[in-house]
mmCIF file of C-alpha atoms and ligand atoms in Angstrom:
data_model
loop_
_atom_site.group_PDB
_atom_site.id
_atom_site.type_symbol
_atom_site.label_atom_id
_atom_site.label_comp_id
_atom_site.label_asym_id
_atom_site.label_seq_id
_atom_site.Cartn_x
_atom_site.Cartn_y
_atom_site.Cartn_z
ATOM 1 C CA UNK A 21 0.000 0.000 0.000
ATOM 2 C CA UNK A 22 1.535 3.582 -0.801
ATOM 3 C CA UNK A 23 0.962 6.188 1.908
ATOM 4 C CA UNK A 24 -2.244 8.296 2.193
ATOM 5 C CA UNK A 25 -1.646 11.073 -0.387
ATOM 6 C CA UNK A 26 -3.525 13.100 2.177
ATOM 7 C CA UNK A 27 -3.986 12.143 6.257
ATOM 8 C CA UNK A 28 -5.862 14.002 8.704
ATOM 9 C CA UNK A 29 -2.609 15.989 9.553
ATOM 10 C CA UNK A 30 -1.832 16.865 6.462
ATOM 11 C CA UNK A 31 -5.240 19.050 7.123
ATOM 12 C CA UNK A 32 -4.267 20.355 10.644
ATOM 13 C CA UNK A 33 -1.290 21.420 9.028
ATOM 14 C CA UNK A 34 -3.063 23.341 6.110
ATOM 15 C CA UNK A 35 -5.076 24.724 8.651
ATOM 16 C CA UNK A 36 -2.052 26.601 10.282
ATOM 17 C CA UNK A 37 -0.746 27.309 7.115
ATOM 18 C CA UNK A 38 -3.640 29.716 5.655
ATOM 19 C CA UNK A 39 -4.769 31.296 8.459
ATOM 20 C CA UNK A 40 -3.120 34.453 6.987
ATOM 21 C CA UNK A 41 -5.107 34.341 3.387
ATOM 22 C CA UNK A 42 -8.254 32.304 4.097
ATOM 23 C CA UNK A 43 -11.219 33.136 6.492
ATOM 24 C CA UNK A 44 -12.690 30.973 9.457
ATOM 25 C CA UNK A 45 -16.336 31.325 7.928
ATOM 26 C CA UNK A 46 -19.698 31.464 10.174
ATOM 27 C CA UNK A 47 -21.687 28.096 10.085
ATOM 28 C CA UNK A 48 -25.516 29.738 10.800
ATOM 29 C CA UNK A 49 -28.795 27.644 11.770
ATOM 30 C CA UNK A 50 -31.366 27.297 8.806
ATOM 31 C CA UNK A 51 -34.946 27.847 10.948
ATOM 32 C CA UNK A 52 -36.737 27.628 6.947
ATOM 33 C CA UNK A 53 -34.491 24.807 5.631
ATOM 34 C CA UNK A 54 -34.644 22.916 9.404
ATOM 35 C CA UNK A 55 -38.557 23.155 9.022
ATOM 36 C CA UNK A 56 -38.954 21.855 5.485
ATOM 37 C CA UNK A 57 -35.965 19.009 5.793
ATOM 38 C CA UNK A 58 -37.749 18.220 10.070
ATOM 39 C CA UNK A 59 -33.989 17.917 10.928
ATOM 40 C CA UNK A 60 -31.735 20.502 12.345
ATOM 41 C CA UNK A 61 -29.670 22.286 9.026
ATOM 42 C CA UNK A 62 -26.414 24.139 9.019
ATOM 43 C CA UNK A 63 -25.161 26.479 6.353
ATOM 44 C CA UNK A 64 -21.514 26.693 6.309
ATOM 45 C CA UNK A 65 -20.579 30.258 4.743
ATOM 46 C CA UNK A 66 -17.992 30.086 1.606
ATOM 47 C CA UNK A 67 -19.419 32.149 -0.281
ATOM 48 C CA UNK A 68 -18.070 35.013 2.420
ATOM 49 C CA UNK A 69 -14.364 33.627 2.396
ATOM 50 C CA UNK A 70 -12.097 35.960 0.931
ATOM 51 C CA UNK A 71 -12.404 35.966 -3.407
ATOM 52 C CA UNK A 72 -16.182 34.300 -2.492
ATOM 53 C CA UNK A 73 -15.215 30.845 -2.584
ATOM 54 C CA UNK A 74 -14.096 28.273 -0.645
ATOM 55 C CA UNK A 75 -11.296 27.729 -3.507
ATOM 56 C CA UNK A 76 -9.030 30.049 -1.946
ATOM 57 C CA UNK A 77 -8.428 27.236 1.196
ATOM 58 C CA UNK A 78 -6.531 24.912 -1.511
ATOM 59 C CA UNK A 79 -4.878 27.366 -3.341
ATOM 60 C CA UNK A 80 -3.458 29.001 -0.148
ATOM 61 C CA UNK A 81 -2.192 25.961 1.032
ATOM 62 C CA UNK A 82 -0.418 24.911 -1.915
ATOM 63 C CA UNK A 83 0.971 28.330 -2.735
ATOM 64 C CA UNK A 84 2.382 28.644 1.168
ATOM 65 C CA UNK A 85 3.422 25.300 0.532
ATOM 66 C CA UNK A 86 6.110 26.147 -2.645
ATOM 67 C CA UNK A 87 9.748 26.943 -2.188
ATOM 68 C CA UNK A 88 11.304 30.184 -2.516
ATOM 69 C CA UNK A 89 12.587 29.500 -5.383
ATOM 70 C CA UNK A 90 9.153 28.257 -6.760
ATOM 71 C CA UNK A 91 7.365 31.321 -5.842
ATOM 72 C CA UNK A 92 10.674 33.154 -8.000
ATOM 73 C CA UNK A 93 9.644 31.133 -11.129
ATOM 74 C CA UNK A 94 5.966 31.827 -10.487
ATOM 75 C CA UNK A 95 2.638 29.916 -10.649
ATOM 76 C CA UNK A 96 0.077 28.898 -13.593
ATOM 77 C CA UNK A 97 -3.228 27.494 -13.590
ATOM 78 C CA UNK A 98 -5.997 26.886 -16.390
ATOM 79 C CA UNK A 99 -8.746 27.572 -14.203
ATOM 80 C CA UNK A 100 -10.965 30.494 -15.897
ATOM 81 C CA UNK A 101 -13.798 30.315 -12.311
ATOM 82 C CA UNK A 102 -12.961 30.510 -8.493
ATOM 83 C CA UNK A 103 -10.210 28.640 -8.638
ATOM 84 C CA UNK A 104 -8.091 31.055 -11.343
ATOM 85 C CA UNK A 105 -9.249 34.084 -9.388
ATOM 86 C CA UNK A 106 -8.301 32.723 -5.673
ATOM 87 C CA UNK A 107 -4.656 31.782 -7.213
ATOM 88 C CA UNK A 108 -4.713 35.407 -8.965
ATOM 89 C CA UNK A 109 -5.434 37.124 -5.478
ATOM 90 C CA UNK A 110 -3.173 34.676 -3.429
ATOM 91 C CA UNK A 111 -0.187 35.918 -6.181
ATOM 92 C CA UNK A 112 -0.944 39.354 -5.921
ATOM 93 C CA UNK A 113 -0.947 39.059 -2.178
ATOM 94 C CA UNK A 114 2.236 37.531 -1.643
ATOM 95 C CA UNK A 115 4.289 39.216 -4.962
ATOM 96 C CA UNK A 116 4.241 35.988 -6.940
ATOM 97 C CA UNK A 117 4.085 36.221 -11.133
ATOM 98 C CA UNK A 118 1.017 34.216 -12.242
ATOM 99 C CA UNK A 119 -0.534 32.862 -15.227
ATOM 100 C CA UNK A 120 -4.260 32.016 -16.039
ATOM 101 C CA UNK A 121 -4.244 30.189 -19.416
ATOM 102 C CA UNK A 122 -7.431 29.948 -20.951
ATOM 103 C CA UNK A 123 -8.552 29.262 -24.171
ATOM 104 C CA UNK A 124 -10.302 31.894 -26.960
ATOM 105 C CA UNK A 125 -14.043 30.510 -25.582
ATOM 106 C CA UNK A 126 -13.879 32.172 -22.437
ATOM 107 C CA UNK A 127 -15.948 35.349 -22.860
ATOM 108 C CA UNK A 128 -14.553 38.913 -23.126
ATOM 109 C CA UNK A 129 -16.325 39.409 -19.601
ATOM 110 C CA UNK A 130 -14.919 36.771 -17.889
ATOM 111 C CA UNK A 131 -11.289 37.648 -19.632
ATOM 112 C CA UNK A 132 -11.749 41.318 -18.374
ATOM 113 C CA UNK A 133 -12.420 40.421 -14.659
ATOM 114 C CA UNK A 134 -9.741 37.797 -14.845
ATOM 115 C CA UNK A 135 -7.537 40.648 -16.254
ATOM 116 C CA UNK A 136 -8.230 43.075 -13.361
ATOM 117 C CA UNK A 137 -7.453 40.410 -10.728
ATOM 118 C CA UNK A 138 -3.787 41.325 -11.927
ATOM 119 C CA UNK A 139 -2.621 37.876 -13.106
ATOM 120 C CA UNK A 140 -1.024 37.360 -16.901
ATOM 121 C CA UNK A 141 -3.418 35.755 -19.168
ATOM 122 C CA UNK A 142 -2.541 33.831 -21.780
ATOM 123 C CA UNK A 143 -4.642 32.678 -24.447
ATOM 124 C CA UNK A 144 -4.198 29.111 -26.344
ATOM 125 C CA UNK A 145 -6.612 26.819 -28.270
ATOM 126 C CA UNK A 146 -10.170 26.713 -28.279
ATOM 127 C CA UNK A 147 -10.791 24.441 -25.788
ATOM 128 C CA UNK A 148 -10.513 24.309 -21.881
ATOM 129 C CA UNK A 149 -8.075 21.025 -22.862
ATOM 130 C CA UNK A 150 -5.414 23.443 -24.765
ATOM 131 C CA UNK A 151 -5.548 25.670 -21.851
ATOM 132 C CA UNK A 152 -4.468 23.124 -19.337
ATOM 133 C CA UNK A 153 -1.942 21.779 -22.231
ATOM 134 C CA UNK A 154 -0.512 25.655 -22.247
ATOM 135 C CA UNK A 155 0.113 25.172 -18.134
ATOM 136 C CA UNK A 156 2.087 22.502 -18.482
ATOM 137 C CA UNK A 157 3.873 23.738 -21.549
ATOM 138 C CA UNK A 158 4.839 26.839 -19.066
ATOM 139 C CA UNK A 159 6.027 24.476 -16.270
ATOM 140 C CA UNK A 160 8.284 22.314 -18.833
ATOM 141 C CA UNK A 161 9.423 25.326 -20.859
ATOM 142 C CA UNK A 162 9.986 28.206 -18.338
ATOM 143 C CA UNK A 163 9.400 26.296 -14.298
ATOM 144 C CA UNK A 164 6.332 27.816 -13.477
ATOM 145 C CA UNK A 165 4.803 25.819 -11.093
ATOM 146 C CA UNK A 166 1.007 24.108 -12.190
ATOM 147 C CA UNK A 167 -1.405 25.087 -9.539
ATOM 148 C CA UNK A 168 -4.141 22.297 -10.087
ATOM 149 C CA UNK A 169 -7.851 23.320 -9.487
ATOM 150 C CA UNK A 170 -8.322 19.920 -7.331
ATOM 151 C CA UNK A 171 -6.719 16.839 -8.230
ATOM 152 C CA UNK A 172 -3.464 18.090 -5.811
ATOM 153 C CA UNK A 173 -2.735 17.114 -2.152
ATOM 154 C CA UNK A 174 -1.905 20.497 -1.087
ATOM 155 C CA UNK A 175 -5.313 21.772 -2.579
ATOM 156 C CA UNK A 176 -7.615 18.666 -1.048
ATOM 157 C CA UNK A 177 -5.822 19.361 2.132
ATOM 158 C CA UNK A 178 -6.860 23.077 2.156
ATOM 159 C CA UNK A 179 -10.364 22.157 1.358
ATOM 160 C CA UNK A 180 -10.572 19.472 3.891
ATOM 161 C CA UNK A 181 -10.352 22.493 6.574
ATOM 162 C CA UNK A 182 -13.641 23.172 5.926
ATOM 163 C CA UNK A 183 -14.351 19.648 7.662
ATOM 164 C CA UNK A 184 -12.265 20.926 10.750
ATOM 165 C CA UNK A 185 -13.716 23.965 11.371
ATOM 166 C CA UNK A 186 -17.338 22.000 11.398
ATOM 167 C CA UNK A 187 -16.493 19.534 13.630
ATOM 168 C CA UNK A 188 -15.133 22.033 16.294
ATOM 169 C CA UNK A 189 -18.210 23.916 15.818
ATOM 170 C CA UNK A 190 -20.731 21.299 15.265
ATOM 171 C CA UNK A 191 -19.391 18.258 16.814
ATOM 172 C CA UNK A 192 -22.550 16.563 15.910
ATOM 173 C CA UNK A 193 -22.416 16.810 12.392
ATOM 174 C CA UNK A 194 -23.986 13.228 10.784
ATOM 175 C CA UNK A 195 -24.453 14.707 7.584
ATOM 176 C CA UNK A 196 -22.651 17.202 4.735
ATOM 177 C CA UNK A 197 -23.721 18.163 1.450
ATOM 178 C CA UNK A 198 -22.320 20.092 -1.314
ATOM 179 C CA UNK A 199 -21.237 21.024 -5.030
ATOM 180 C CA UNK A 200 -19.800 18.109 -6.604
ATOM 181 C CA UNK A 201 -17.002 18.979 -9.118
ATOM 182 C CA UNK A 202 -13.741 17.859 -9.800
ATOM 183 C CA UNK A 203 -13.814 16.412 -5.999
ATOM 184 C CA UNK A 204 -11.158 18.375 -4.127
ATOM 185 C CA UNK A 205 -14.150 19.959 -1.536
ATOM 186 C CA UNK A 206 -15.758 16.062 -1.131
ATOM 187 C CA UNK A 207 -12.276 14.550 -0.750
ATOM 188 C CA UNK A 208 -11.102 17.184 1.952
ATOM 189 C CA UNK A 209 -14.008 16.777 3.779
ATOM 190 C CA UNK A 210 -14.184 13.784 3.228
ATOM 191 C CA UNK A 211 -10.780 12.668 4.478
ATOM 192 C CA UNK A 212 -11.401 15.434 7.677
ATOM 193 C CA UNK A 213 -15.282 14.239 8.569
ATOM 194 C CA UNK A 214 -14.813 10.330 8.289
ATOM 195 C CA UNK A 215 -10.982 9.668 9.830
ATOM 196 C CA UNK A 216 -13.548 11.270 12.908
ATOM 197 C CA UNK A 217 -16.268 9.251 12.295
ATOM 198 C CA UNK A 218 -16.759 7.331 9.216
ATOM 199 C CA UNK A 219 -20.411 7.061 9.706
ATOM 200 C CA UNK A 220 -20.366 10.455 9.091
ATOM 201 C CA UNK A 221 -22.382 10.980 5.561
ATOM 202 C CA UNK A 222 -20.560 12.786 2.658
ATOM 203 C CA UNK A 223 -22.762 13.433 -0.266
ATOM 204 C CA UNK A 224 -22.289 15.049 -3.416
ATOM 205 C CA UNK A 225 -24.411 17.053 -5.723
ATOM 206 C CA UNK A 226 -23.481 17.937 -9.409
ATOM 207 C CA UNK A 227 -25.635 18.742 -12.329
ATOM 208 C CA UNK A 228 -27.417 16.962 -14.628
ATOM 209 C CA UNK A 229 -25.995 19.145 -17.239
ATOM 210 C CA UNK A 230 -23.075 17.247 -17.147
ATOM 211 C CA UNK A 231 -21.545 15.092 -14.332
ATOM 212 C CA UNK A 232 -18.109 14.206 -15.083
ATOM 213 C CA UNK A 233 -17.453 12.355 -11.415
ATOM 214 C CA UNK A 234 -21.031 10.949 -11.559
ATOM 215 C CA UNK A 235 -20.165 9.386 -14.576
ATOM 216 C CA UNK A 236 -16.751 7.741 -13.708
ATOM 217 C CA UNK A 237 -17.851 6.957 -10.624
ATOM 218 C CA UNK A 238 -20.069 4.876 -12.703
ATOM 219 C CA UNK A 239 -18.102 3.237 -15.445
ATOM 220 C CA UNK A 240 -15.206 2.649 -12.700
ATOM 221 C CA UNK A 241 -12.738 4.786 -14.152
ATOM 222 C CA UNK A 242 -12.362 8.720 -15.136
ATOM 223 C CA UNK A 243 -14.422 9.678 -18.061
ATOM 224 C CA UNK A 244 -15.208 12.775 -20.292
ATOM 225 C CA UNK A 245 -18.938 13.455 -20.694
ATOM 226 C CA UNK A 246 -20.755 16.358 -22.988
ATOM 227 C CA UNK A 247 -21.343 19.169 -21.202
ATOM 228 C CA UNK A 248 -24.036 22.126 -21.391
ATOM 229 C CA UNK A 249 -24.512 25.537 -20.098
ATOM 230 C CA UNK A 250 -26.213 25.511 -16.353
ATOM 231 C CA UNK A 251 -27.050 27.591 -13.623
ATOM 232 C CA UNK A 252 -24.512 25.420 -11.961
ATOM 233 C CA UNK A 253 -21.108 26.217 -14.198
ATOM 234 C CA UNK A 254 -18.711 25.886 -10.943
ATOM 235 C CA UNK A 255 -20.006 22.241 -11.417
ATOM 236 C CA UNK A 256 -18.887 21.895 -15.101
ATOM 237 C CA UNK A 257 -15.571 20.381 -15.961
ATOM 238 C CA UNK A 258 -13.539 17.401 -16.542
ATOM 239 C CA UNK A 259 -12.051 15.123 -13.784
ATOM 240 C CA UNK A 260 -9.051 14.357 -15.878
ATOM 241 C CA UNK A 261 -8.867 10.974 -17.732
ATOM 242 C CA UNK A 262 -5.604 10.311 -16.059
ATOM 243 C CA UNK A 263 -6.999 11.988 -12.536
ATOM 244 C CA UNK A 264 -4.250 10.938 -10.195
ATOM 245 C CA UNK A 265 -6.441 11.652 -6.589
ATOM 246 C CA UNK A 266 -9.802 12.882 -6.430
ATOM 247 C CA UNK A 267 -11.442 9.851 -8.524
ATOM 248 C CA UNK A 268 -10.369 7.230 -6.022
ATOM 249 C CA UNK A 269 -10.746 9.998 -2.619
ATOM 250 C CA UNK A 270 -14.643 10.121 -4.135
ATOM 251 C CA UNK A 271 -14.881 6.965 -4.907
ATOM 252 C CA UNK A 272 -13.873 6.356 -1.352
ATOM 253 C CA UNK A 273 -15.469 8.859 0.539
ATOM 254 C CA UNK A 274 -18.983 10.140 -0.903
ATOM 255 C CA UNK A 275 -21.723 8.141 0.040
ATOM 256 C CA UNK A 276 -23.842 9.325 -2.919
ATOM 257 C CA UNK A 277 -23.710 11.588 -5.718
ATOM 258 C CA UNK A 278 -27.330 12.914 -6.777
ATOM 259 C CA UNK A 279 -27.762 14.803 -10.043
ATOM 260 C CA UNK A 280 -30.000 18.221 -9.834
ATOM 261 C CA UNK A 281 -32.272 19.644 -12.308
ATOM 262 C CA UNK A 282 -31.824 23.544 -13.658
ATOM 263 C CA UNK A 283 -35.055 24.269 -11.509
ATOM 264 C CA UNK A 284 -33.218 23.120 -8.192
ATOM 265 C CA UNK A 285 -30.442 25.044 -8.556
ATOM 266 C CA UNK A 286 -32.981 27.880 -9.119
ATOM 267 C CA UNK A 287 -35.183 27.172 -6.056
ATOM 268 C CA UNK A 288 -31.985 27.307 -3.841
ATOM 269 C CA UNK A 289 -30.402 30.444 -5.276
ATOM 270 C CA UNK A 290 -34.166 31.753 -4.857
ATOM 271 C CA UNK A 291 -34.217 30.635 -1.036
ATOM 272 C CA UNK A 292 -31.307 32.152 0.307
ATOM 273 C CA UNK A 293 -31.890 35.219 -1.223
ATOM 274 C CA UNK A 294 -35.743 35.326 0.083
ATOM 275 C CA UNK A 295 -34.501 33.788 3.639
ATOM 276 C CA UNK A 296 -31.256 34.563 4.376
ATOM 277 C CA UNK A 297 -31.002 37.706 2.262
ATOM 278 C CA UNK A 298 -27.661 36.415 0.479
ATOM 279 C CA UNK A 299 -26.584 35.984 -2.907
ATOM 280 C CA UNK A 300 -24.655 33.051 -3.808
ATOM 281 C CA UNK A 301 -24.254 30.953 -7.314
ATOM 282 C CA UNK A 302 -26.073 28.047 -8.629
ATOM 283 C CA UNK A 303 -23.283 25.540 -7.434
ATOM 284 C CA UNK A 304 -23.343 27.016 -3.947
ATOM 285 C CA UNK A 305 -27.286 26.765 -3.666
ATOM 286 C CA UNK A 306 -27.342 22.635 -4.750
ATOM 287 C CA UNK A 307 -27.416 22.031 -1.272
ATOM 288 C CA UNK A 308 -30.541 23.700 -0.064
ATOM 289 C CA UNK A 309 -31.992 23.067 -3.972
ATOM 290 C CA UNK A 310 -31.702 18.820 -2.934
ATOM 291 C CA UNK A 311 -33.236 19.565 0.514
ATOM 292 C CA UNK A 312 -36.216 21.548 -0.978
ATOM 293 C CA UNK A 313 -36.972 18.722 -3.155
ATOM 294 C CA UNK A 314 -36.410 15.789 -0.747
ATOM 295 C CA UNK A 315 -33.412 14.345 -3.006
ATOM 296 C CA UNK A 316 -31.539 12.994 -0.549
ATOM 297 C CA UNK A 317 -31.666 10.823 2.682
ATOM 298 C CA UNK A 318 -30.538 13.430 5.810
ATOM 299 C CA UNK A 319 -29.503 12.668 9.223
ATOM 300 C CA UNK A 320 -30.020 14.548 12.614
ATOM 301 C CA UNK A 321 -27.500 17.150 12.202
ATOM 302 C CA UNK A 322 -26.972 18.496 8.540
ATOM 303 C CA UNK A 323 -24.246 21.110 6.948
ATOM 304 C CA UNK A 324 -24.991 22.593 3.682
ATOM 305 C CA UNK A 325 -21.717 23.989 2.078
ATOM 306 C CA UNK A 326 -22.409 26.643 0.597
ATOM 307 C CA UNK A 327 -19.470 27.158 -1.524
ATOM 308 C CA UNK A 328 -19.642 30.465 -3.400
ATOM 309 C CA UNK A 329 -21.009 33.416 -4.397
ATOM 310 C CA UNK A 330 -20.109 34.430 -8.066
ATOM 311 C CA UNK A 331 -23.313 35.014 -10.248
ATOM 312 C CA UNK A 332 -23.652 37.334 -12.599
ATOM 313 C CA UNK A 333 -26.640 40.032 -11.736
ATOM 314 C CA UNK A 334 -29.081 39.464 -14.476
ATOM 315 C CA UNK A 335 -29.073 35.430 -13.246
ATOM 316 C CA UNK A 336 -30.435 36.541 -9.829
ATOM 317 C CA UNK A 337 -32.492 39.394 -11.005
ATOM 318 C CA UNK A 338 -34.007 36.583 -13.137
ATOM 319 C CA UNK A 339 -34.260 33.882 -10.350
ATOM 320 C CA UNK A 340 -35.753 36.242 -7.712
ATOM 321 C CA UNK A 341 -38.679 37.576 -10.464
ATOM 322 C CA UNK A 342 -39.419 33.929 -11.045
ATOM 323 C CA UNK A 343 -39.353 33.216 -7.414
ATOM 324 C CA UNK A 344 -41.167 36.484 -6.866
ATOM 325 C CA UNK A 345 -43.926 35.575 -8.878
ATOM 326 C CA UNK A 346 -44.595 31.958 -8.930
ATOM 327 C CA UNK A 347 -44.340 31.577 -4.820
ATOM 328 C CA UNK A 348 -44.962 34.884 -3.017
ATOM 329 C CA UNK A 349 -41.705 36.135 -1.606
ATOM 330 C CA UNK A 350 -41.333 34.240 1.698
ATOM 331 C CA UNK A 351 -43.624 31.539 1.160
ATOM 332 C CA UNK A 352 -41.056 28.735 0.419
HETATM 333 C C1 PLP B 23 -15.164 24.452 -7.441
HETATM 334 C C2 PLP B 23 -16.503 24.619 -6.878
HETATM 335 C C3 PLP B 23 -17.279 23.509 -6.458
HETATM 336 C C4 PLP B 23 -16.809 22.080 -6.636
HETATM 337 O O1 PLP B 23 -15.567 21.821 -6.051
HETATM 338 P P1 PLP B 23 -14.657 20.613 -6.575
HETATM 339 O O2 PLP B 23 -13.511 20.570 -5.642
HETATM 340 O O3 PLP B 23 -14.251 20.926 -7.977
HETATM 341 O O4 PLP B 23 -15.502 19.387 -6.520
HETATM 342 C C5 PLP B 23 -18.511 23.769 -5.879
HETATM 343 N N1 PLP B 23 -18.983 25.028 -5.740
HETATM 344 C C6 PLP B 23 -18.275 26.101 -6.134
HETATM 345 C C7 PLP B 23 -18.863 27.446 -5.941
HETATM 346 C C8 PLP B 23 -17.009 25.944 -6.716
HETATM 347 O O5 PLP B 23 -16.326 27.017 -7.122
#
């Protein structure tokens, strides 16, 4: 057996470690989600972590983690969402060059904001597949180091602190839900929750827009699916076909993976925003969408993640006028 790519102190130690970038975030009580779900429900608070996401616990730790003569060469990453902006912010933060690659798909918008967050872009290919090629070309070519959205130790590890700061707060926790994506949040917690207890439950929720873990997960091996657009797009995204971690940490660790419809993501989004007067994206609200609609099997003592909060304005403008209209604000 090779050693545990990540152990339970591999997480305390991240934990130290980012204390100076990331946030401890609030974990509040649900009364509206508790009544619906007739268990008690936790929302843990990403989307308030500095850059919005709960990305910027990985990416710290990996970045504190380099050399000094690593941080010289600089970092790259191919990661156009949360990810590429946490690694943009950590860079600025602590003087480090970086590089976002991306390919010529990624709209102007996105290439503007990623532009302002003060990293180098650089533009290759058409596909999100070149970009990732173009990261490694960098690290081969000139020793910039590949900051990988989720299939790295260091960035599992930095998610998994999210498990430690809800077991010292909620040391009853039986249950934690969340965005299902390329698997760095489930195998963090996962790896932080069950070395505690491994009854603990660890589910995952992607879309049904395309489910690249739910998929492998099925066929036993990492696979590339057909994606299309979603409320959820945090959710989007290959797992790698030659995924070195995450595949087996899920495989491992998640008790169930349950695929959500464009109205569920909706219906959460719609919820906090009508109960808890916060916006967050469609990945972040897949969580209280699946408890809504009775999708999955809870326990006594439940944590929604609720992972981050970038959505454009016209998407919640939209969602809260549907929500408006169809239920009576406050009636959910
Ligand atoms: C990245 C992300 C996820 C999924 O995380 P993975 O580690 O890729 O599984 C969920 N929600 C949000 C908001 C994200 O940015």
């Amino acid at each position: 057996m090779p050693e545990k790519p990540v152990t339970l102190r591999d997480i305390w130690q991240a934990r130290k470690r980012i204390t100076s970038i990331s946030e401890k975030t609030p974990l509040i009580y649900s009364p509206g989600l508790s009544e619906i779900a007739g268990t008690s429900v936790h929302l843990k608070l990403e989307n308030l972590n500095v850059g919005g996401s709960f990305k910027i616990r990985g990416a710290a730790n990996k970045i504190l983690h380099l050399t000094e003569e690593e941080r010289k060469c600089g970092v790259t990453t191919f990661s156009t969402g949360n990810f590429g902006m946490s690694v943009a912010y950590i860079a600025r933060k602590l003087d480090i060059h970086a590089t976002i690659c991306i390919s010529n798909r990624v709209p102007k918008a996105k290439v503007e904001t990623l532009k302002r967050s003060g990293a180098h872009i650089e533009i290759y290919g058409d596909a999100q597949d070149d970009a990732e090629k173009r990261s490694y070309q960098l690290e081969q070519e000139k020793g910039l180091t590949v900051i990988h959205p989720f299939d790295d130790p260091d960035v599992i590890a930095g998610q998994g602190t999210i498990g430690l700061e809800l077991l010292d707060e909620l040391p009853e926790i039986d249950t934690v839900i969340g965005g299902l994506s390329g698997g760095g949040l489930h195998s963090g917690l996962g790896i932080a929750l069950k070395s505690t207890d491994p009854e603990i439950q660890v589910i995952g929720l992607s879309t049904a827009k395309g489910a690249a873990m739910y998929e492998s997960i099925k066929q036993g091996k990492p696979v590339s699916i057909q994606e299309n657009n979603t409320l959820a797009d945090s959710l989007l995204g290959g797992i790698g076909i030659n995924n070195r971690y995450t595949f087996n940490m899920v495989q491992q660790y998640v008790d169930q993976i349950v695929l959500l419809t464009e109205e569920e993501f909706a219906q959460g989004i719609g919820f906090m925003l009508s109960k808890h007067r916060m916006v967050i994206e469609g990945a972040a609200a897949s969580g209280i969408g699946a408890i809504l609609n009775h999708q999955i099997p809870l326990g006594s003592h439940v944590v929604v993640i609720i992972s981050g909060n970038s959505v454009d304005m016209p998407v919640i403008l939209d969602v809260a006028e549907r929500y408006t209209c169809n239920k009576g604000e406050g009636l959910l």
